[in-house]
Amino acid sequence: MFHVEHFTNMDDEARWQAVRTKDRRFDGAFVTGVHSTGIYCRPSCPARLPHRCNVRFYATPADAEAAGLRPCKRCAPDRQSAAETCVRAAIAAITAQGRMSLAELAGLTGYSATHFQRIFTRSTGLSPAAYARALRQSRAEAALIAGPSVGEAIAAAGYAKPDHFYAERKGREGMSPNDWRRGGAGRRIFWAVLATSLGEMLVAATDKGVCCLAFGEGEAQLRARFPKAELVAAGAEMRDLFARVVEAVEQPGPLSAAIPLDVAGTAFQQRVWEELRRIPCGETRSYGQLAAALGQPGAARAVGGANAANPVAVLTPCHRVIAADGSLGGYAWGLEIKAELLRRERAAREPG
Ligand SMILES: [Zn+2]
């Protein structure tokens, strides 16, 4: 189960990561050429991991063979299943054409529309329409960060009208497209490092809401997150908001959900963070359960990535996600803090 950004933004570093973890989601997205042995493999090949220095990546089996490599006998990268071929063809068409109807896509692959939709959704975790939408959003967001103008970026990403881009983002919190493009320039961010029972905590907020909450961080880390924003030591204007944030840490409860947030992330990250905020205080979920709740069972790894990228500890409660076996799993700010937050939330839930 892959996430669309892996395809649009993948570099060799990301490909090597897929090979190291034998990640099946990338089978068909590229092949791994091992020049010491003259063989090429699927990313998920079960054989021993080659040395990185002997590896080169190729987009297709044909490219690898043109470079003089032979297909591996164990993972048979040259023999894609009919379903794989169908899904890759559809993705290539969506990537090239943007908007395509289900009937057009199915016709391209020779399957009925219903059967095609089922194969595509099982393989990617998204319906063809949702895939195209995610691809457009991902492209527009990438272009907004790099591009010359909001209008051009949105048009280049395949939206017929700018309204459609905004409509797809409707209801999502976060910086406006202009802010995305300018990397936070023109934003004033008020910040403070506050003492809590869990150690020092960096809190930062715009006039719209909290944009960063991180344990053990300070101005340098905030600057790295918002390189172009104006950073201002918080004064009286933030006293009430920051007091509520500290209270959410010290005495967790449902009220913390009412603290306004101003967070920027990709479309997928935003969906994951929204889902995290639906986990009731005092409860936990596994990455798999969270992925299932998002309608993407099997996307647990991508959910884990979005979870780790959460810029607002506690208020977007990524600490409520634990490993499938009930152990704590990971936490960006240290497992002791995660364990203590969960203990406080369970205690707050118990009657009396
Ligand atoms: Zn192989």
mmCIF file of C-alpha atoms and ligand atoms in Angstrom:
data_model
loop_
_atom_site.group_PDB
_atom_site.id
_atom_site.type_symbol
_atom_site.label_atom_id
_atom_site.label_comp_id
_atom_site.label_asym_id
_atom_site.label_seq_id
_atom_site.Cartn_x
_atom_site.Cartn_y
_atom_site.Cartn_z
ATOM 1 C CA MET A 1 0.000 0.000 0.000
ATOM 2 C CA PHE A 2 1.804 3.136 -1.080
ATOM 3 C CA HIS A 3 1.200 6.774 -0.621
ATOM 4 C CA VAL A 4 1.075 8.912 -3.711
ATOM 5 C CA GLU A 5 3.908 11.184 -2.630
ATOM 6 C CA HIS A 6 6.310 8.294 -2.746
ATOM 7 C CA PHE A 7 5.865 8.285 -6.485
ATOM 8 C CA THR A 8 5.890 11.967 -7.215
ATOM 9 C CA ASN A 9 8.739 12.885 -4.897
ATOM 10 C CA MET A 10 10.809 9.731 -4.667
ATOM 11 C CA ASP A 11 14.591 10.071 -4.769
ATOM 12 C CA ASP A 12 17.364 7.476 -4.490
ATOM 13 C CA GLU A 13 17.454 7.896 -0.726
ATOM 14 C CA ALA A 14 13.771 6.983 -0.483
ATOM 15 C CA ARG A 15 14.238 4.094 -2.917
ATOM 16 C CA TRP A 16 17.103 2.707 -0.855
ATOM 17 C CA GLN A 17 14.955 2.981 2.257
ATOM 18 C CA ALA A 18 12.257 0.912 0.474
ATOM 19 C CA VAL A 19 14.863 -1.715 -0.456
ATOM 20 C CA ARG A 20 16.317 -1.833 3.073
ATOM 21 C CA THR A 21 12.868 -2.459 4.508
ATOM 22 C CA LYS A 22 11.860 -4.815 1.648
ATOM 23 C CA ASP A 23 8.761 -2.706 1.230
ATOM 24 C CA ARG A 24 6.302 -4.396 -1.138
ATOM 25 C CA ARG A 25 4.446 -1.158 -1.763
ATOM 26 C CA PHE A 26 7.229 -0.137 -4.115
ATOM 27 C CA ASP A 27 7.256 -3.300 -6.227
ATOM 28 C CA GLY A 28 6.689 -2.111 -9.755
ATOM 29 C CA ALA A 29 7.609 1.485 -8.958
ATOM 30 C CA PHE A 30 11.277 0.791 -9.754
ATOM 31 C CA VAL A 31 13.795 -2.056 -9.826
ATOM 32 C CA THR A 32 17.082 -2.372 -7.972
ATOM 33 C CA GLY A 33 20.149 -3.087 -10.127
ATOM 34 C CA VAL A 34 22.996 -4.827 -8.279
ATOM 35 C CA HIS A 35 26.068 -4.246 -10.409
ATOM 36 C CA SER A 36 28.388 -6.554 -8.448
ATOM 37 C CA THR A 37 26.227 -9.567 -9.383
ATOM 38 C CA GLY A 38 24.718 -8.325 -12.666
ATOM 39 C CA ILE A 39 21.188 -8.936 -11.389
ATOM 40 C CA TYR A 40 18.186 -6.702 -10.846
ATOM 41 C CA CYS A 41 15.437 -7.183 -8.231
ATOM 42 C CA ARG A 42 12.132 -5.945 -6.941
ATOM 43 C CA PRO A 43 12.413 -3.614 -3.942
ATOM 44 C CA SER A 44 10.932 -6.390 -1.769
ATOM 45 C CA CYS A 45 13.328 -9.155 -2.912
ATOM 46 C CA PRO A 46 13.873 -11.561 0.006
ATOM 47 C CA ALA A 47 17.526 -12.157 -0.935
ATOM 48 C CA ARG A 48 20.357 -10.696 1.148
ATOM 49 C CA LEU A 49 20.581 -6.886 1.069
ATOM 50 C CA PRO A 50 23.225 -5.754 -1.438
ATOM 51 C CA HIS A 51 25.863 -3.174 -0.552
ATOM 52 C CA ARG A 52 24.562 0.313 -1.254
ATOM 53 C CA CYS A 53 27.649 1.138 -3.343
ATOM 54 C CA ASN A 54 26.803 -1.640 -5.851
ATOM 55 C CA VAL A 55 23.189 -0.541 -6.310
ATOM 56 C CA ARG A 56 21.650 1.587 -9.028
ATOM 57 C CA PHE A 57 17.930 2.128 -9.489
ATOM 58 C CA TYR A 58 16.010 1.763 -12.744
ATOM 59 C CA ALA A 59 12.469 2.832 -13.527
ATOM 60 C CA THR A 60 11.542 -0.365 -15.372
ATOM 61 C CA PRO A 61 12.852 -3.918 -15.968
ATOM 62 C CA ALA A 62 13.537 -2.893 -19.585
ATOM 63 C CA ASP A 63 15.857 -0.094 -18.407
ATOM 64 C CA ALA A 64 17.747 -2.519 -16.151
ATOM 65 C CA GLU A 65 18.143 -5.028 -18.995
ATOM 66 C CA ALA A 66 19.346 -2.283 -21.310
ATOM 67 C CA ALA A 67 22.079 -1.662 -18.715
ATOM 68 C CA GLY A 68 23.142 -5.317 -19.066
ATOM 69 C CA LEU A 69 21.439 -6.743 -15.952
ATOM 70 C CA ARG A 70 19.528 -10.044 -15.681
ATOM 71 C CA PRO A 71 16.298 -10.527 -13.675
ATOM 72 C CA CYS A 72 16.670 -12.161 -10.250
ATOM 73 C CA LYS A 73 15.254 -15.705 -10.159
ATOM 74 C CA ARG A 74 13.905 -15.341 -6.616
ATOM 75 C CA CYS A 75 11.765 -12.216 -6.958
ATOM 76 C CA ALA A 76 11.184 -12.321 -10.758
ATOM 77 C CA PRO A 77 11.061 -8.540 -11.246
ATOM 78 C CA ASP A 78 10.449 -9.026 -14.969
ATOM 79 C CA ARG A 79 7.211 -10.904 -14.354
ATOM 80 C CA GLN A 80 4.689 -8.456 -12.986
ATOM 81 C CA SER A 81 1.290 -9.932 -12.250
ATOM 82 C CA ALA A 82 -1.626 -8.918 -14.440
ATOM 83 C CA ALA A 83 -2.970 -6.827 -11.564
ATOM 84 C CA GLU A 84 0.373 -5.046 -11.071
ATOM 85 C CA THR A 85 0.590 -4.265 -14.780
ATOM 86 C CA CYS A 86 -2.964 -2.940 -14.748
ATOM 87 C CA VAL A 87 -2.391 -0.697 -11.719
ATOM 88 C CA ARG A 88 0.933 0.645 -13.039
ATOM 89 C CA ALA A 89 -0.664 1.440 -16.416
ATOM 90 C CA ALA A 90 -3.509 3.275 -14.696
ATOM 91 C CA ILE A 91 -1.103 5.246 -12.485
ATOM 92 C CA ALA A 92 0.988 6.206 -15.509
ATOM 93 C CA ALA A 93 -2.170 7.406 -17.282
ATOM 94 C CA ILE A 94 -3.423 9.382 -14.288
ATOM 95 C CA THR A 95 0.021 10.905 -13.794
ATOM 96 C CA ALA A 96 0.233 11.965 -17.443
ATOM 97 C CA GLN A 97 -3.388 12.979 -18.059
ATOM 98 C CA GLY A 98 -4.607 14.141 -14.669
ATOM 99 C CA ARG A 99 -8.350 13.733 -14.760
ATOM 100 C CA MET A 100 -9.600 10.456 -16.305
ATOM 101 C CA SER A 101 -12.948 8.759 -15.859
ATOM 102 C CA LEU A 102 -13.205 5.318 -14.323
ATOM 103 C CA ALA A 103 -14.526 3.983 -17.647
ATOM 104 C CA GLU A 104 -11.538 5.436 -19.533
ATOM 105 C CA LEU A 105 -9.067 3.919 -17.080
ATOM 106 C CA ALA A 106 -10.785 0.545 -17.075
ATOM 107 C CA GLY A 107 -10.896 0.560 -20.866
ATOM 108 C CA LEU A 108 -7.164 1.170 -20.941
ATOM 109 C CA THR A 109 -6.500 -1.930 -18.867
ATOM 110 C CA GLY A 110 -9.115 -4.205 -20.427
ATOM 111 C CA TYR A 111 -10.999 -4.847 -17.199
ATOM 112 C CA SER A 112 -14.587 -3.999 -16.326
ATOM 113 C CA ALA A 113 -14.953 -0.756 -14.355
ATOM 114 C CA THR A 114 -15.965 -2.577 -11.159
ATOM 115 C CA HIS A 115 -13.144 -5.105 -11.358
ATOM 116 C CA PHE A 116 -10.592 -2.429 -12.213
ATOM 117 C CA GLN A 117 -11.709 -0.265 -9.299
ATOM 118 C CA ARG A 118 -11.361 -3.235 -6.925
ATOM 119 C CA ILE A 119 -7.854 -4.146 -8.146
ATOM 120 C CA PHE A 120 -6.684 -0.540 -8.034
ATOM 121 C CA THR A 121 -8.061 0.134 -4.561
ATOM 122 C CA ARG A 122 -6.652 -3.106 -3.133
ATOM 123 C CA SER A 123 -3.212 -2.306 -4.475
ATOM 124 C CA THR A 124 -3.004 1.402 -3.674
ATOM 125 C CA GLY A 125 -5.393 1.876 -0.758
ATOM 126 C CA LEU A 126 -7.124 4.656 -2.699
ATOM 127 C CA SER A 127 -9.862 4.648 -5.310
ATOM 128 C CA PRO A 128 -8.695 5.872 -8.752
ATOM 129 C CA ALA A 129 -10.538 9.182 -8.162
ATOM 130 C CA ALA A 130 -8.995 9.619 -4.710
ATOM 131 C CA TYR A 131 -5.580 8.764 -6.135
ATOM 132 C CA ALA A 132 -5.916 11.456 -8.823
ATOM 133 C CA ARG A 133 -7.091 13.923 -6.179
ATOM 134 C CA ALA A 134 -4.176 13.129 -3.864
ATOM 135 C CA LEU A 135 -1.759 13.455 -6.769
ATOM 136 C CA ARG A 136 -3.159 16.881 -7.706
ATOM 137 C CA GLN A 137 -2.972 18.081 -4.110
ATOM 138 C CA SER A 138 0.511 16.757 -3.646
ATOM 139 C CA ARG A 139 1.699 18.438 -6.853
ATOM 140 C CA ALA A 140 -0.002 21.709 -6.050
ATOM 141 C CA GLU A 141 1.494 21.766 -2.562
ATOM 142 C CA ALA A 142 4.966 21.005 -3.895
ATOM 143 C CA ALA A 143 4.575 23.742 -6.520
ATOM 144 C CA LEU A 144 3.231 26.204 -3.979
ATOM 145 C CA ILE A 145 6.392 25.829 -1.955
ATOM 146 C CA ALA A 146 8.685 26.250 -4.963
ATOM 147 C CA GLY A 147 6.613 28.044 -7.557
ATOM 148 C CA PRO A 148 6.269 31.620 -8.731
ATOM 149 C CA SER A 149 2.563 32.149 -8.130
ATOM 150 C CA VAL A 150 -0.347 30.461 -6.450
ATOM 151 C CA GLY A 151 -2.500 30.527 -9.573
ATOM 152 C CA GLU A 152 0.183 29.019 -11.780
ATOM 153 C CA ALA A 153 0.998 26.321 -9.257
ATOM 154 C CA ILE A 154 -2.625 25.266 -8.955
ATOM 155 C CA ALA A 155 -3.152 25.269 -12.714
ATOM 156 C CA ALA A 156 0.060 23.330 -13.330
ATOM 157 C CA ALA A 157 -1.093 20.654 -10.909
ATOM 158 C CA GLY A 158 -4.082 19.906 -13.128
ATOM 159 C CA TYR A 159 -6.916 21.853 -11.548
ATOM 160 C CA ALA A 160 -9.350 23.322 -14.049
ATOM 161 C CA LYS A 161 -10.104 26.234 -11.694
ATOM 162 C CA PRO A 162 -8.374 27.485 -8.544
ATOM 163 C CA ASP A 163 -11.722 27.078 -6.763
ATOM 164 C CA HIS A 164 -11.427 23.319 -7.144
ATOM 165 C CA PHE A 165 -8.109 23.282 -5.318
ATOM 166 C CA TYR A 166 -9.536 25.293 -2.436
ATOM 167 C CA ALA A 167 -12.694 23.167 -2.395
ATOM 168 C CA GLU A 168 -10.618 20.000 -2.011
ATOM 169 C CA ARG A 169 -8.737 21.566 0.862
ATOM 170 C CA LYS A 170 -11.878 22.926 2.477
ATOM 171 C CA GLY A 171 -12.241 22.281 6.154
ATOM 172 C CA ARG A 172 -8.548 21.631 6.592
ATOM 173 C CA GLU A 173 -6.699 23.669 9.119
ATOM 174 C CA GLY A 174 -3.345 25.173 8.418
ATOM 175 C CA MET A 175 -1.497 27.826 6.530
ATOM 176 C CA SER A 176 -3.012 29.270 3.401
ATOM 177 C CA PRO A 177 -1.541 28.365 0.006
ATOM 178 C CA ASN A 178 0.290 31.689 0.045
ATOM 179 C CA ASP A 179 1.993 30.756 3.288
ATOM 180 C CA TRP A 180 2.925 27.362 1.908
ATOM 181 C CA ARG A 181 4.597 29.005 -1.035
ATOM 182 C CA ARG A 182 6.536 31.496 1.019
ATOM 183 C CA GLY A 183 7.655 29.024 3.688
ATOM 184 C CA GLY A 184 5.950 30.990 6.437
ATOM 185 C CA ALA A 185 7.330 34.383 5.338
ATOM 186 C CA GLY A 186 5.287 37.287 6.642
ATOM 187 C CA ARG A 187 3.981 35.169 9.498
ATOM 188 C CA ARG A 188 4.572 36.343 13.015
ATOM 189 C CA ILE A 189 5.102 33.463 15.397
ATOM 190 C CA PHE A 190 5.026 34.035 19.143
ATOM 191 C CA TRP A 191 7.004 31.548 21.165
ATOM 192 C CA ALA A 192 8.114 30.649 24.673
ATOM 193 C CA VAL A 193 9.895 27.832 26.455
ATOM 194 C CA LEU A 194 7.771 26.899 29.447
ATOM 195 C CA ALA A 195 8.603 24.723 32.443
ATOM 196 C CA THR A 196 6.246 21.761 32.891
ATOM 197 C CA SER A 197 6.265 18.614 34.992
ATOM 198 C CA LEU A 198 7.424 16.795 31.822
ATOM 199 C CA GLY A 199 10.396 19.119 31.343
ATOM 200 C CA GLU A 200 10.872 22.241 29.258
ATOM 201 C CA MET A 201 8.352 22.657 26.479
ATOM 202 C CA LEU A 202 8.529 24.878 23.408
ATOM 203 C CA VAL A 203 5.171 26.439 22.559
ATOM 204 C CA ALA A 204 4.699 28.582 19.454
ATOM 205 C CA ALA A 205 1.566 30.117 17.990
ATOM 206 C CA THR A 206 0.362 32.465 15.282
ATOM 207 C CA ASP A 207 -2.672 34.674 15.738
ATOM 208 C CA LYS A 208 -4.699 31.716 14.395
ATOM 209 C CA GLY A 209 -3.512 29.050 16.787
ATOM 210 C CA VAL A 210 -0.724 26.837 18.079
ATOM 211 C CA CYS A 211 1.741 25.912 15.321
ATOM 212 C CA CYS A 212 4.362 24.045 17.340
ATOM 213 C CA LEU A 213 4.536 22.228 20.648
ATOM 214 C CA ALA A 214 7.689 20.250 21.335
ATOM 215 C CA PHE A 215 9.445 18.959 24.432
ATOM 216 C CA GLY A 216 13.107 19.790 24.926
ATOM 217 C CA GLU A 217 13.262 22.182 21.963
ATOM 218 C CA GLY A 218 14.003 25.901 21.783
ATOM 219 C CA GLU A 219 14.384 28.856 19.456
ATOM 220 C CA ALA A 220 16.939 27.131 17.194
ATOM 221 C CA GLN A 221 14.590 24.249 16.414
ATOM 222 C CA LEU A 222 11.711 26.661 15.914
ATOM 223 C CA ARG A 223 13.819 28.660 13.449
ATOM 224 C CA ALA A 224 14.574 25.454 11.550
ATOM 225 C CA ARG A 225 10.855 24.676 11.291
ATOM 226 C CA PHE A 226 9.852 28.183 10.178
ATOM 227 C CA PRO A 227 12.925 29.633 8.446
ATOM 228 C CA LYS A 228 11.163 32.688 7.017
ATOM 229 C CA ALA A 229 8.759 33.594 9.782
ATOM 230 C CA GLU A 230 9.223 36.449 12.211
ATOM 231 C CA LEU A 231 9.841 34.923 15.647
ATOM 232 C CA VAL A 232 8.686 37.009 18.605
ATOM 233 C CA ALA A 233 9.155 36.186 22.284
ATOM 234 C CA ALA A 234 5.611 35.775 23.551
ATOM 235 C CA GLY A 235 4.208 38.340 25.955
ATOM 236 C CA ALA A 236 0.807 39.153 27.387
ATOM 237 C CA GLU A 237 -0.965 38.522 24.054
ATOM 238 C CA MET A 238 -0.315 34.781 24.376
ATOM 239 C CA ARG A 239 -0.727 34.403 28.131
ATOM 240 C CA ASP A 240 -4.205 32.849 28.059
ATOM 241 C CA LEU A 241 -3.526 30.545 25.133
ATOM 242 C CA PHE A 242 -0.213 29.296 26.509
ATOM 243 C CA ALA A 243 -1.778 28.748 29.941
ATOM 244 C CA ARG A 244 -4.382 26.493 28.329
ATOM 245 C CA VAL A 245 -1.605 24.593 26.534
ATOM 246 C CA VAL A 246 0.265 23.984 29.782
ATOM 247 C CA GLU A 247 -2.962 22.853 31.422
ATOM 248 C CA ALA A 248 -3.554 20.379 28.590
ATOM 249 C CA VAL A 249 -0.183 18.821 29.443
ATOM 250 C CA GLU A 250 -0.544 18.889 33.221
ATOM 251 C CA GLN A 251 -4.198 17.897 33.455
ATOM 252 C CA PRO A 252 -5.225 16.206 30.229
ATOM 253 C CA GLY A 253 -8.883 16.201 29.382
ATOM 254 C CA PRO A 254 -11.334 16.831 26.571
ATOM 255 C CA LEU A 255 -10.949 20.619 26.834
ATOM 256 C CA SER A 256 -7.549 20.532 25.124
ATOM 257 C CA ALA A 257 -9.333 19.634 21.870
ATOM 258 C CA ALA A 258 -10.770 23.175 21.832
ATOM 259 C CA ILE A 259 -7.334 24.833 21.636
ATOM 260 C CA PRO A 260 -6.984 26.307 18.119
ATOM 261 C CA LEU A 261 -4.216 24.953 15.889
ATOM 262 C CA ASP A 262 -2.433 26.456 12.888
ATOM 263 C CA VAL A 263 -0.492 23.591 11.359
ATOM 264 C CA ALA A 264 0.822 23.001 7.832
ATOM 265 C CA GLY A 265 1.186 19.542 6.338
ATOM 266 C CA THR A 266 0.510 17.555 3.202
ATOM 267 C CA ALA A 267 -3.036 16.426 2.469
ATOM 268 C CA PHE A 268 -2.245 12.979 3.806
ATOM 269 C CA GLN A 269 -0.614 14.284 6.997
ATOM 270 C CA GLN A 270 -3.623 16.515 7.639
ATOM 271 C CA ARG A 271 -5.958 13.531 7.360
ATOM 272 C CA VAL A 272 -3.856 11.506 9.785
ATOM 273 C CA TRP A 273 -3.658 14.384 12.272
ATOM 274 C CA GLU A 274 -7.429 14.898 12.110
ATOM 275 C CA GLU A 275 -7.927 11.212 12.796
ATOM 276 C CA LEU A 276 -5.528 11.402 15.769
ATOM 277 C CA ARG A 277 -7.626 14.179 17.268
ATOM 278 C CA ARG A 278 -10.646 11.850 17.123
ATOM 279 C CA ILE A 279 -9.036 9.333 19.502
ATOM 280 C CA PRO A 280 -10.722 9.999 22.843
ATOM 281 C CA CYS A 281 -8.563 11.043 25.767
ATOM 282 C CA GLY A 282 -7.591 7.942 27.750
ATOM 283 C CA GLU A 283 -7.735 5.598 24.734
ATOM 284 C CA THR A 284 -5.048 4.341 22.334
ATOM 285 C CA ARG A 285 -4.947 2.985 18.793
ATOM 286 C CA SER A 286 -2.416 1.019 16.762
ATOM 287 C CA TYR A 287 -1.033 2.348 13.472
ATOM 288 C CA GLY A 288 -3.061 -0.364 11.710
ATOM 289 C CA GLN A 289 -6.294 0.697 13.422
ATOM 290 C CA LEU A 290 -5.619 4.299 12.499
ATOM 291 C CA ALA A 291 -4.954 3.338 8.875
ATOM 292 C CA ALA A 292 -8.211 1.361 8.824
ATOM 293 C CA ALA A 293 -10.103 4.321 10.303
ATOM 294 C CA LEU A 294 -8.748 6.424 7.423
ATOM 295 C CA GLY A 295 -10.116 3.874 4.953
ATOM 296 C CA GLN A 296 -6.594 2.782 4.016
ATOM 297 C CA PRO A 297 -5.939 -0.519 5.767
ATOM 298 C CA GLY A 298 -2.360 -1.482 4.995
ATOM 299 C CA ALA A 299 -1.124 2.124 5.001
ATOM 300 C CA ALA A 300 0.106 1.705 8.580
ATOM 301 C CA ARG A 301 3.657 2.633 7.642
ATOM 302 C CA ALA A 302 2.615 5.866 5.918
ATOM 303 C CA VAL A 303 0.417 6.645 8.920
ATOM 304 C CA GLY A 304 3.459 6.140 11.143
ATOM 305 C CA GLY A 305 5.383 8.645 9.040
ATOM 306 C CA ALA A 306 2.652 11.271 9.320
ATOM 307 C CA ASN A 307 2.407 10.573 13.033
ATOM 308 C CA ALA A 308 6.136 11.220 13.450
ATOM 309 C CA ALA A 309 5.861 14.488 11.478
ATOM 310 C CA ASN A 310 3.237 15.901 13.846
ATOM 311 C CA PRO A 311 4.461 19.401 14.852
ATOM 312 C CA VAL A 312 2.086 19.839 17.789
ATOM 313 C CA ALA A 313 2.683 17.326 20.579
ATOM 314 C CA VAL A 314 -0.171 16.531 22.976
ATOM 315 C CA LEU A 315 -2.776 18.732 21.194
ATOM 316 C CA THR A 316 -2.604 16.445 18.170
ATOM 317 C CA PRO A 317 -2.281 13.368 20.345
ATOM 318 C CA CYS A 318 0.228 11.256 18.450
ATOM 319 C CA HIS A 319 1.148 9.746 21.822
ATOM 320 C CA ARG A 320 -2.168 7.850 21.701
ATOM 321 C CA VAL A 321 -0.808 5.611 18.941
ATOM 322 C CA ILE A 322 0.971 2.525 20.252
ATOM 323 C CA ALA A 323 2.412 -0.666 18.740
ATOM 324 C CA ALA A 324 0.027 -3.437 17.671
ATOM 325 C CA ASP A 325 1.288 -5.705 20.478
ATOM 326 C CA GLY A 326 0.296 -3.131 23.104
ATOM 327 C CA SER A 327 3.846 -1.908 23.771
ATOM 328 C CA LEU A 328 4.507 1.815 23.647
ATOM 329 C CA GLY A 329 6.023 2.034 20.153
ATOM 330 C CA GLY A 330 8.014 5.189 19.426
ATOM 331 C CA TYR A 331 7.733 8.865 20.324
ATOM 332 C CA ALA A 332 9.595 11.824 18.881
ATOM 333 C CA TRP A 333 10.052 13.415 22.304
ATOM 334 C CA GLY A 334 11.023 10.313 24.284
ATOM 335 C CA LEU A 335 9.139 7.303 25.589
ATOM 336 C CA GLU A 336 9.126 8.521 29.197
ATOM 337 C CA ILE A 337 7.015 11.507 28.212
ATOM 338 C CA LYS A 338 4.703 9.326 26.119
ATOM 339 C CA ALA A 339 4.182 6.853 28.983
ATOM 340 C CA GLU A 340 3.477 9.656 31.448
ATOM 341 C CA LEU A 341 0.967 11.367 29.125
ATOM 342 C CA LEU A 342 -0.912 8.096 28.684
ATOM 343 C CA ARG A 343 -0.854 7.437 32.434
ATOM 344 C CA ARG A 344 -2.317 10.886 33.134
ATOM 345 C CA GLU A 345 -5.019 10.458 30.509
ATOM 346 C CA ARG A 346 -6.081 7.075 31.845
ATOM 347 C CA ALA A 347 -6.137 8.474 35.382
ATOM 348 C CA ALA A 348 -8.231 11.454 34.268
ATOM 349 C CA ARG A 349 -10.760 9.049 32.800
ATOM 350 C CA GLU A 350 -11.264 6.947 35.892
ATOM 351 C CA PRO A 351 -14.281 7.989 37.963
ATOM 352 C CA GLY A 352 -13.583 9.701 41.265
HETATM 353 ZN ZN ZN B 1 15.565 -10.569 -6.275
#
